[in-house]
Amino acid sequence: MTKALKGVRILDFTHVQSGPTCTQLLAWFGADVIKVERPGVGDITRGQLQDIPNVDSLYFTMLNHNKRSITLDTKNPKGKEVLTELIKKCDVLVENFGPGVLDRMGFPWEKIQAINPKMIVASIKGFGPGPYEDCKVYENVAQCTGGAASTTGFRDGLPLVTGAQIGDSGTGLHLALGIVTALYQRTHSGKGQKVTAAMQDGVLNLARVKLRDQQRLAHGPLKEYSQFGEGIPFGDAVPRAGNDSGGGQPGRILKCKGWETDPNAYIYFITQAPVWEKICDVIGEPTWKTDPNYAKPAVRLPRLNEIFARIEQWTMTKTKFEAMEILNKDDIPCGPILSMKEIAEDQSLRATGTVVEVDHPTRGKYISVGNPIKLSDSPSEVERSPLLGEHTDEILRSVLGFSDHQVADIHKSGALEPPQKQAAE
């Protein structure tokens, strides 16, 4: 069965998380991703957060599946020649360097376009054009500058970042869409173009409901927020709303049986209006269905703390899975708080390829995230990440068509080896 992106070749100059997330997704869809790494060092994450000595870390392996690795010193004249040939042979160059690095490397957009007019150059930056465009950005910085942190947490507490990597991986996913779109446009125009995704922009896109609420706030209080029901005035910016549902339905995280010893024995529970009567029956409060203090959503708002406290009395008698089974029978929206251990052991996620087991030649077997996007005619297969420089000679021969003599000359030039440090005089 043909892969969706078979025939597309990616020149991967990415590192750490945001860029590798993008190129890994393209590799899962069948693109030939050639990861260019510094000789002797490689992507810095190979050595970060190592749980097993002297092998590639999970940080690296889980972000670089299905890729080939070539080591190349791009400061070496012969290395520049090899890079020029790679640009001629590839469809997309992806990078998440700091601003100006490609230019200083000697390959600005104008030169790349001259070498290969069809080349798409895709970049992840921290910010778009503006006062911060030269600033260095990491995951949590992106969450803070993109509006996520200011709206996450409890009203009387500090802003919080989320454990989901919406700045790094989220922006990588945005860039992947931009690349595929540019590839499609190229089928009509025949030309390459620049594709850019800023981390601040990506986070804001994922936090768009809060930008929605900022505008609604100008016309009155946000009535679905708990603080409205508690009679607490709103300020001039969207507040942190704890675990309220962003869709306008009151929701809370409630304790379940075993919460005293299990930090994840909780369930998210939404008191959706259409199933209010079923909720009343489940928790043993049938009179609330007709009681004027509880029957309508508007009158329930000032009583949400009391209502959820009563629901929690019921959830504490059930495990989170027992509660979910009961509630789902009545279409009451809810979801257990799943730990990473529970997700890792979930057989249904294994069956769909969302969680996969991979065998690595030096670290052995480990589990990883598989492709979250499923295509019926192009199933994804997750292959292990490459060892540093594992495919260097293969790429020189099969992609660039170099002869044995040319490959030997490149090796002799030092373009594939770590730069030699000069001895102090």
Short mmCIF file of C-alpha atoms in Angstrom, two decimals:
data_model
loop_
_atom_site.label_atom_id
_atom_site.label_comp_id
_atom_site.label_asym_id
_atom_site.label_seq_id
_atom_site.Cartn_x
_atom_site.Cartn_y
_atom_site.Cartn_z
CA MET A 1 0.00 0.00 0.00
CA THR A 2 1.49 3.37 -1.05
CA LYS A 3 2.27 5.84 1.71
CA ALA A 4 0.58 9.23 1.44
CA LEU A 5 3.86 11.19 1.23
CA LYS A 6 5.94 8.60 -0.62
CA GLY A 7 8.32 10.39 -2.99
CA VAL A 8 8.58 13.52 -0.82
CA ARG A 9 12.08 14.07 0.55
CA ILE A 10 12.63 16.23 3.64
CA LEU A 11 15.94 17.82 4.59
CA ASP A 12 15.62 17.92 8.37
CA PHE A 13 17.70 20.53 10.19
CA THR A 14 15.53 20.40 13.31
CA HIS A 15 16.49 19.63 16.88
CA VAL A 16 14.99 19.21 20.36
CA GLN A 17 11.16 18.96 20.11
CA SER A 18 9.18 21.42 17.99
CA GLY A 19 10.88 20.71 14.66
CA PRO A 20 11.36 16.95 15.16
CA THR A 21 7.65 16.63 15.99
CA CYS A 22 6.87 18.09 12.58
CA THR A 23 9.32 15.98 10.58
CA GLN A 24 8.45 12.79 12.44
CA LEU A 25 4.80 13.24 11.48
CA LEU A 26 5.80 13.67 7.84
CA ALA A 27 8.00 10.56 8.10
CA TRP A 28 5.09 8.56 9.53
CA PHE A 29 3.12 9.50 6.42
CA GLY A 30 5.88 8.12 4.22
CA ALA A 31 8.20 11.05 3.51
CA ASP A 32 11.92 10.28 3.33
CA VAL A 33 13.26 12.42 6.16
CA ILE A 34 17.02 12.98 6.14
CA LYS A 35 18.10 14.31 9.51
CA VAL A 36 21.28 16.39 9.27
CA GLU A 37 23.29 16.27 12.50
CA ARG A 38 26.56 17.62 13.78
CA PRO A 39 29.34 15.02 13.59
CA GLY A 40 30.15 13.50 16.96
CA VAL A 41 27.31 15.30 18.72
CA GLY A 42 24.04 15.10 16.83
CA ASP A 43 20.74 16.42 18.09
CA ILE A 44 21.36 17.63 21.64
CA THR A 45 18.48 15.52 22.94
CA ARG A 46 20.40 12.31 22.18
CA GLY A 47 22.23 12.94 25.43
CA GLN A 48 19.56 14.74 27.46
CA LEU A 49 17.57 13.04 30.23
CA GLN A 50 19.26 9.71 29.61
CA ASP A 51 17.76 6.87 31.64
CA ILE A 52 20.30 4.33 30.32
CA PRO A 53 23.97 5.33 30.12
CA ASN A 54 25.61 5.83 26.72
CA VAL A 55 22.51 5.26 24.58
CA ASP A 56 20.15 7.66 22.85
CA SER A 57 17.63 9.09 25.31
CA LEU A 58 13.91 8.54 25.09
CA TYR A 59 13.68 12.29 24.50
CA PHE A 60 15.43 11.73 21.17
CA THR A 61 14.07 8.33 20.16
CA MET A 62 10.43 9.30 20.68
CA LEU A 63 10.75 12.33 18.39
CA ASN A 64 12.80 10.90 15.54
CA HIS A 65 11.15 7.71 14.35
CA ASN A 66 11.27 6.71 10.67
CA LYS A 67 14.15 9.08 9.82
CA ARG A 68 17.61 8.62 8.33
CA SER A 69 20.61 10.34 9.91
CA ILE A 70 23.56 11.90 8.10
CA THR A 71 26.37 13.68 9.93
CA LEU A 72 27.68 16.79 8.21
CA ASP A 73 29.93 19.67 9.20
CA THR A 74 28.29 22.53 7.32
CA LYS A 75 31.23 24.83 8.08
CA ASN A 76 33.54 22.53 6.11
CA PRO A 77 33.83 23.49 2.38
CA LYS A 78 33.18 19.91 1.28
CA GLY A 79 30.28 19.80 3.77
CA LYS A 80 28.78 22.86 2.08
CA GLU A 81 29.09 21.11 -1.27
CA VAL A 82 27.24 18.08 0.08
CA LEU A 83 24.53 20.32 1.57
CA THR A 84 24.12 22.08 -1.77
CA GLU A 85 23.57 18.72 -3.47
CA LEU A 86 21.04 17.73 -0.79
CA ILE A 87 19.11 20.94 -1.38
CA LYS A 88 18.93 20.05 -5.08
CA LYS A 89 17.54 16.59 -4.29
CA CYS A 90 15.02 17.47 -1.54
CA ASP A 91 11.54 18.97 -1.61
CA VAL A 92 11.42 20.61 1.81
CA LEU A 93 14.00 22.00 4.22
CA VAL A 94 12.74 22.19 7.81
CA GLU A 95 14.58 24.10 10.54
CA ASN A 96 13.99 25.47 14.01
CA PHE A 97 17.24 27.34 14.47
CA GLY A 98 17.38 30.73 16.07
CA PRO A 99 16.72 33.69 13.77
CA GLY A 100 19.44 34.17 11.14
CA VAL A 101 21.28 30.86 11.58
CA LEU A 102 20.62 29.64 8.03
CA ASP A 103 21.88 32.98 6.70
CA ARG A 104 25.08 32.74 8.75
CA MET A 105 25.51 29.17 7.52
CA GLY A 106 25.69 30.64 4.02
CA PHE A 107 22.27 29.43 2.86
CA PRO A 108 19.78 32.30 2.99
CA TRP A 109 16.38 31.89 1.35
CA GLU A 110 17.56 33.57 -1.86
CA LYS A 111 20.46 31.13 -2.28
CA ILE A 112 18.30 28.08 -1.51
CA GLN A 113 15.74 29.26 -4.04
CA ALA A 114 18.48 29.73 -6.64
CA ILE A 115 19.77 26.19 -6.02
CA ASN A 116 16.29 24.66 -6.11
CA PRO A 117 13.35 26.90 -7.09
CA LYS A 118 10.90 24.20 -5.99
CA MET A 119 12.33 23.97 -2.47
CA ILE A 120 9.95 24.71 0.40
CA VAL A 121 11.75 26.17 3.42
CA ALA A 122 9.75 25.62 6.62
CA SER A 123 10.73 27.28 9.88
CA ILE A 124 9.62 27.35 13.49
CA LYS A 125 10.41 30.52 15.42
CA GLY A 126 9.42 31.71 18.86
CA PHE A 127 7.67 34.86 17.68
CA GLY A 128 6.59 36.36 14.40
CA PRO A 129 7.79 39.77 13.20
CA GLY A 130 7.67 42.33 15.97
CA PRO A 131 9.53 43.45 19.09
CA TYR A 132 10.26 39.90 20.30
CA GLU A 133 11.19 38.18 17.04
CA ASP A 134 14.85 37.74 18.01
CA CYS A 135 14.08 36.32 21.47
CA LYS A 136 14.84 32.72 22.36
CA VAL A 137 11.70 30.72 23.17
CA TYR A 138 11.09 27.40 24.88
CA GLU A 139 7.93 25.44 25.66
CA ASN A 140 6.82 27.25 28.81
CA VAL A 141 7.75 30.67 27.43
CA ALA A 142 5.46 29.98 24.46
CA GLN A 143 2.63 28.94 26.76
CA CYS A 144 3.03 32.15 28.73
CA THR A 145 3.26 34.49 25.73
CA GLY A 146 0.50 32.73 23.81
CA GLY A 147 -2.17 33.31 26.45
CA ALA A 148 -2.43 29.77 27.79
CA ALA A 149 -0.77 30.29 31.19
CA SER A 150 -2.74 33.40 32.13
CA THR A 151 -5.98 31.46 31.70
CA THR A 152 -4.84 28.20 33.31
CA GLY A 153 -5.03 27.48 37.03
CA PHE A 154 -7.36 28.63 39.78
CA ARG A 155 -8.61 32.17 40.20
CA ASP A 156 -6.75 32.77 43.45
CA GLY A 157 -3.54 31.03 42.39
CA LEU A 158 -0.56 31.52 40.11
CA PRO A 159 -0.79 31.17 36.33
CA LEU A 160 0.07 27.59 35.34
CA VAL A 161 1.58 25.90 32.31
CA THR A 162 0.09 22.64 31.11
CA GLY A 163 1.90 19.32 30.92
CA ALA A 164 0.85 19.01 27.27
CA GLN A 165 3.57 20.40 25.02
CA ILE A 166 1.34 22.83 23.18
CA GLY A 167 4.23 25.22 22.48
CA ASP A 168 6.73 22.76 21.04
CA SER A 169 4.77 19.79 19.70
CA GLY A 170 1.71 21.94 19.02
CA THR A 171 3.70 24.28 16.79
CA GLY A 172 5.34 21.31 15.07
CA LEU A 173 1.90 20.01 14.13
CA HIS A 174 0.94 23.43 12.78
CA LEU A 175 4.11 23.54 10.66
CA ALA A 176 3.44 20.06 9.26
CA LEU A 177 0.07 21.27 7.98
CA GLY A 178 1.76 24.30 6.43
CA ILE A 179 4.29 22.08 4.66
CA VAL A 180 1.67 19.74 3.22
CA THR A 181 -0.35 22.77 2.08
CA ALA A 182 2.72 24.27 0.37
CA LEU A 183 3.45 20.94 -1.30
CA TYR A 184 -0.10 20.87 -2.65
CA GLN A 185 0.14 24.45 -3.92
CA ARG A 186 3.42 23.55 -5.64
CA THR A 187 1.57 20.99 -7.76
CA HIS A 188 -0.20 23.98 -9.36
CA SER A 189 2.43 26.73 -9.18
CA GLY A 190 5.59 24.66 -9.63
CA LYS A 191 7.31 26.95 -7.12
CA GLY A 192 8.57 26.59 -3.59
CA GLN A 193 7.86 29.06 -0.82
CA LYS A 194 8.63 29.88 2.78
CA VAL A 195 6.44 28.41 5.53
CA THR A 196 6.71 29.79 9.05
CA ALA A 197 5.02 28.83 12.30
CA ALA A 198 5.67 30.95 15.39
CA MET A 199 5.30 29.24 18.76
CA GLN A 200 3.39 32.18 20.23
CA ASP A 201 0.95 32.01 17.31
CA GLY A 202 0.49 28.26 17.65
CA VAL A 203 -0.32 28.48 21.36
CA LEU A 204 -2.77 31.32 20.75
CA ASN A 205 -4.50 29.26 18.08
CA LEU A 206 -4.98 26.48 20.63
CA ALA A 207 -6.18 29.02 23.23
CA ARG A 208 -8.66 30.68 20.89
CA VAL A 209 -11.69 30.12 23.14
CA LYS A 210 -10.05 32.39 25.70
CA LEU A 211 -9.60 35.11 23.07
CA ARG A 212 -13.28 34.56 22.35
CA ASP A 213 -14.08 35.12 26.02
CA GLN A 214 -11.94 38.28 26.14
CA GLN A 215 -14.25 39.86 23.60
CA ARG A 216 -17.41 38.58 25.30
CA LEU A 217 -16.17 40.06 28.56
CA ALA A 218 -16.55 43.55 27.10
CA HIS A 219 -20.32 42.97 26.93
CA GLY A 220 -20.86 41.59 30.42
CA PRO A 221 -19.79 38.85 32.83
CA LEU A 222 -18.95 35.36 31.61
CA LYS A 223 -21.92 33.55 33.04
CA GLU A 224 -20.58 30.01 32.53
CA TYR A 225 -17.57 30.73 34.76
CA SER A 226 -17.93 29.61 38.37
CA GLN A 227 -17.05 33.03 39.71
CA PHE A 228 -20.22 34.48 38.16
CA GLY A 229 -22.35 32.10 40.15
CA GLU A 230 -20.35 32.94 43.27
CA GLY A 231 -20.98 36.65 42.77
CA ILE A 232 -17.31 37.55 42.30
CA PRO A 233 -16.78 40.51 39.92
CA PHE A 234 -14.75 40.07 36.75
CA GLY A 235 -11.72 42.18 35.91
CA ASP A 236 -10.78 43.47 32.48
CA ALA A 237 -9.06 40.24 31.33
CA VAL A 238 -10.20 36.63 31.05
CA PRO A 239 -9.62 35.03 34.47
CA ARG A 240 -8.28 31.62 35.35
CA ALA A 241 -11.25 29.33 35.66
CA GLY A 242 -9.95 26.21 37.39
CA ASN A 243 -11.56 23.19 35.79
CA ASP A 244 -14.59 24.93 34.34
CA SER A 245 -15.50 23.71 30.87
CA GLY A 246 -14.55 26.13 28.11
CA GLY A 247 -17.67 25.21 26.17
CA GLY A 248 -20.11 26.86 28.54
CA GLN A 249 -21.21 23.75 30.44
CA PRO A 250 -20.32 23.65 34.16
CA GLY A 251 -17.66 21.03 34.79
CA ARG A 252 -15.44 19.97 37.68
CA ILE A 253 -12.86 17.34 38.58
CA LEU A 254 -14.31 15.24 41.38
CA LYS A 255 -12.85 12.69 43.78
CA CYS A 256 -13.53 9.02 43.20
CA LYS A 257 -13.11 5.95 45.38
CA GLY A 258 -9.49 5.57 46.40
CA TRP A 259 -8.54 9.23 46.06
CA GLU A 260 -6.84 9.18 49.47
CA THR A 261 -3.97 7.07 48.14
CA ASP A 262 -4.26 7.38 44.34
CA PRO A 263 -3.41 10.88 43.01
CA ASN A 264 -5.37 10.14 39.83
CA ALA A 265 -8.56 8.69 41.34
CA TYR A 266 -10.67 11.49 39.89
CA ILE A 267 -13.21 12.00 37.15
CA TYR A 268 -14.16 15.04 35.09
CA PHE A 269 -17.91 15.56 35.31
CA ILE A 270 -20.03 17.97 33.24
CA THR A 271 -23.53 18.94 34.39
CA GLN A 272 -24.85 19.27 30.86
CA ALA A 273 -28.36 20.73 30.79
CA PRO A 274 -30.00 18.10 28.49
CA VAL A 275 -29.07 15.28 30.90
CA TRP A 276 -29.74 17.14 34.16
CA GLU A 277 -32.69 14.94 35.08
CA LYS A 278 -30.60 11.79 34.56
CA ILE A 279 -27.87 13.25 36.77
CA CYS A 280 -30.42 13.86 39.51
CA ASP A 281 -31.57 10.23 39.32
CA VAL A 282 -28.02 8.82 39.33
CA ILE A 283 -26.90 10.76 42.41
CA GLY A 284 -30.15 10.17 44.30
CA GLU A 285 -31.65 13.67 44.17
CA PRO A 286 -34.83 13.17 42.10
CA THR A 287 -36.56 16.20 43.64
CA TRP A 288 -33.96 18.51 42.07
CA LYS A 289 -35.56 17.83 38.69
CA THR A 290 -38.56 20.00 39.58
CA ASP A 291 -37.23 22.08 42.48
CA PRO A 292 -37.22 25.75 41.31
CA ASN A 293 -33.79 26.19 42.93
CA TYR A 294 -32.24 23.50 40.71
CA ALA A 295 -34.46 22.76 37.72
CA LYS A 296 -33.05 25.36 35.28
CA PRO A 297 -29.40 26.11 34.35
CA ALA A 298 -29.66 29.78 35.35
CA VAL A 299 -30.77 29.04 38.90
CA ARG A 300 -28.11 26.35 39.27
CA LEU A 301 -25.23 28.75 38.61
CA PRO A 302 -25.11 30.24 42.13
CA ARG A 303 -25.32 26.71 43.57
CA LEU A 304 -22.61 24.96 41.56
CA ASN A 305 -20.34 24.42 44.56
CA GLU A 306 -23.19 22.77 46.43
CA ILE A 307 -24.27 20.74 43.40
CA PHE A 308 -20.79 19.42 42.63
CA ALA A 309 -20.21 18.66 46.30
CA ARG A 310 -23.32 16.46 46.21
CA ILE A 311 -22.24 14.79 42.97
CA GLU A 312 -18.83 14.16 44.52
CA GLN A 313 -20.48 12.35 47.44
CA TRP A 314 -21.71 9.90 44.81
CA THR A 315 -18.48 9.67 42.76
CA MET A 316 -16.50 8.92 45.94
CA THR A 317 -18.46 5.68 46.27
CA LYS A 318 -17.28 4.49 42.83
CA THR A 319 -13.94 3.99 41.14
CA LYS A 320 -13.43 6.37 38.22
CA PHE A 321 -14.06 3.51 35.79
CA GLU A 322 -17.22 2.37 37.59
CA ALA A 323 -18.52 5.94 37.57
CA MET A 324 -17.74 6.33 33.89
CA GLU A 325 -19.56 3.11 33.00
CA ILE A 326 -22.68 4.19 34.89
CA LEU A 327 -22.68 7.75 33.56
CA ASN A 328 -22.05 6.78 29.94
CA LYS A 329 -25.19 4.63 29.93
CA ASP A 330 -27.14 7.89 30.34
CA ASP A 331 -24.92 9.94 28.00
CA ILE A 332 -23.71 12.06 30.91
CA PRO A 333 -20.40 13.60 29.73
CA CYS A 334 -17.47 12.55 31.88
CA GLY A 335 -13.95 11.26 31.66
CA PRO A 336 -11.55 9.54 34.07
CA ILE A 337 -8.25 11.20 34.90
CA LEU A 338 -5.90 8.70 33.26
CA SER A 339 -2.33 8.50 34.52
CA MET A 340 0.54 7.97 32.11
CA LYS A 341 0.90 4.46 33.57
CA GLU A 342 -2.73 3.67 32.72
CA ILE A 343 -2.35 5.09 29.22
CA ALA A 344 0.86 3.11 28.66
CA GLU A 345 -0.93 -0.10 29.63
CA ASP A 346 -4.17 0.60 27.72
CA GLN A 347 -4.57 -2.26 25.23
CA SER A 348 -7.09 -0.37 23.10
CA LEU A 349 -4.48 2.33 22.45
CA ARG A 350 -2.01 -0.39 21.49
CA ALA A 351 -4.56 -1.87 19.09
CA THR A 352 -5.08 1.43 17.26
CA GLY A 353 -1.37 2.24 17.05
CA THR A 354 -1.71 5.29 19.27
CA VAL A 355 0.77 3.66 21.65
CA VAL A 356 3.43 1.47 20.04
CA GLU A 357 6.34 -0.70 21.14
CA VAL A 358 9.62 -0.07 19.35
CA ASP A 359 12.81 -2.10 19.42
CA HIS A 360 16.05 -0.11 19.44
CA PRO A 361 19.50 -1.66 18.82
CA THR A 362 21.17 -0.11 21.87
CA ARG A 363 18.42 0.67 24.36
CA GLY A 364 16.14 -2.28 23.65
CA LYS A 365 12.34 -2.14 23.63
CA TYR A 366 10.43 0.95 24.69
CA ILE A 367 6.94 2.33 24.14
CA SER A 368 6.21 5.51 22.26
CA VAL A 369 3.41 7.56 20.82
CA GLY A 370 2.32 6.49 17.36
CA ASN A 371 0.74 8.58 14.63
CA PRO A 372 -2.36 10.28 16.10
CA ILE A 373 -3.79 10.80 12.60
CA LYS A 374 -5.16 7.71 10.87
CA LEU A 375 -5.51 7.38 7.09
CA SER A 376 -7.55 4.43 5.81
CA ASP A 377 -5.38 3.97 2.69
CA SER A 378 -2.03 4.82 4.24
CA PRO A 379 -1.48 3.14 7.60
CA SER A 380 1.51 4.38 9.57
CA GLU A 381 4.31 2.13 10.70
CA VAL A 382 6.56 3.39 13.47
CA GLU A 383 10.21 2.53 12.88
CA ARG A 384 13.02 3.15 15.32
CA SER A 385 15.01 6.38 15.36
CA PRO A 386 18.40 6.38 13.61
CA LEU A 387 21.76 6.09 15.32
CA LEU A 388 23.95 9.14 14.84
CA GLY A 389 25.17 9.22 11.25
CA GLU A 390 23.84 5.72 10.60
CA HIS A 391 22.79 6.47 7.02
CA THR A 392 25.55 8.87 5.99
CA ASP A 393 27.17 6.72 3.30
CA GLU A 394 23.81 5.36 2.19
CA ILE A 395 22.50 8.88 1.58
CA LEU A 396 25.66 10.00 -0.19
CA ARG A 397 25.37 7.07 -2.58
CA SER A 398 21.64 6.46 -3.05
CA VAL A 399 20.30 10.02 -2.78
CA LEU A 400 23.18 12.06 -4.18
CA GLY A 401 24.59 9.39 -6.50
CA PHE A 402 28.17 9.83 -5.35
CA SER A 403 30.71 7.21 -6.37
CA ASP A 404 32.86 5.28 -3.93
CA HIS A 405 35.76 7.57 -4.85
CA GLN A 406 33.67 10.70 -4.12
CA VAL A 407 32.47 9.29 -0.80
CA ALA A 408 36.05 8.51 0.16
CA ASP A 409 37.08 12.08 -0.69
CA ILE A 410 34.28 13.48 1.47
CA HIS A 411 35.43 11.33 4.38
CA LYS A 412 39.02 12.50 3.89
CA SER A 413 37.90 16.15 3.89
CA GLY A 414 36.67 15.87 7.46
CA ALA A 415 33.15 17.02 6.49
CA LEU A 416 31.64 13.95 8.17
CA GLU A 417 33.78 13.98 11.30
CA PRO A 418 33.79 16.17 14.41
CA PRO A 419 35.90 19.32 13.87
CA GLN A 420 39.42 18.87 15.24
CA LYS A 421 40.27 21.18 18.12
CA GLN A 422 43.50 23.04 17.64
CA ALA A 423 46.07 22.47 20.34
CA ALA A 424 46.96 25.52 22.41
CA GLU A 425 50.36 26.98 21.54
#
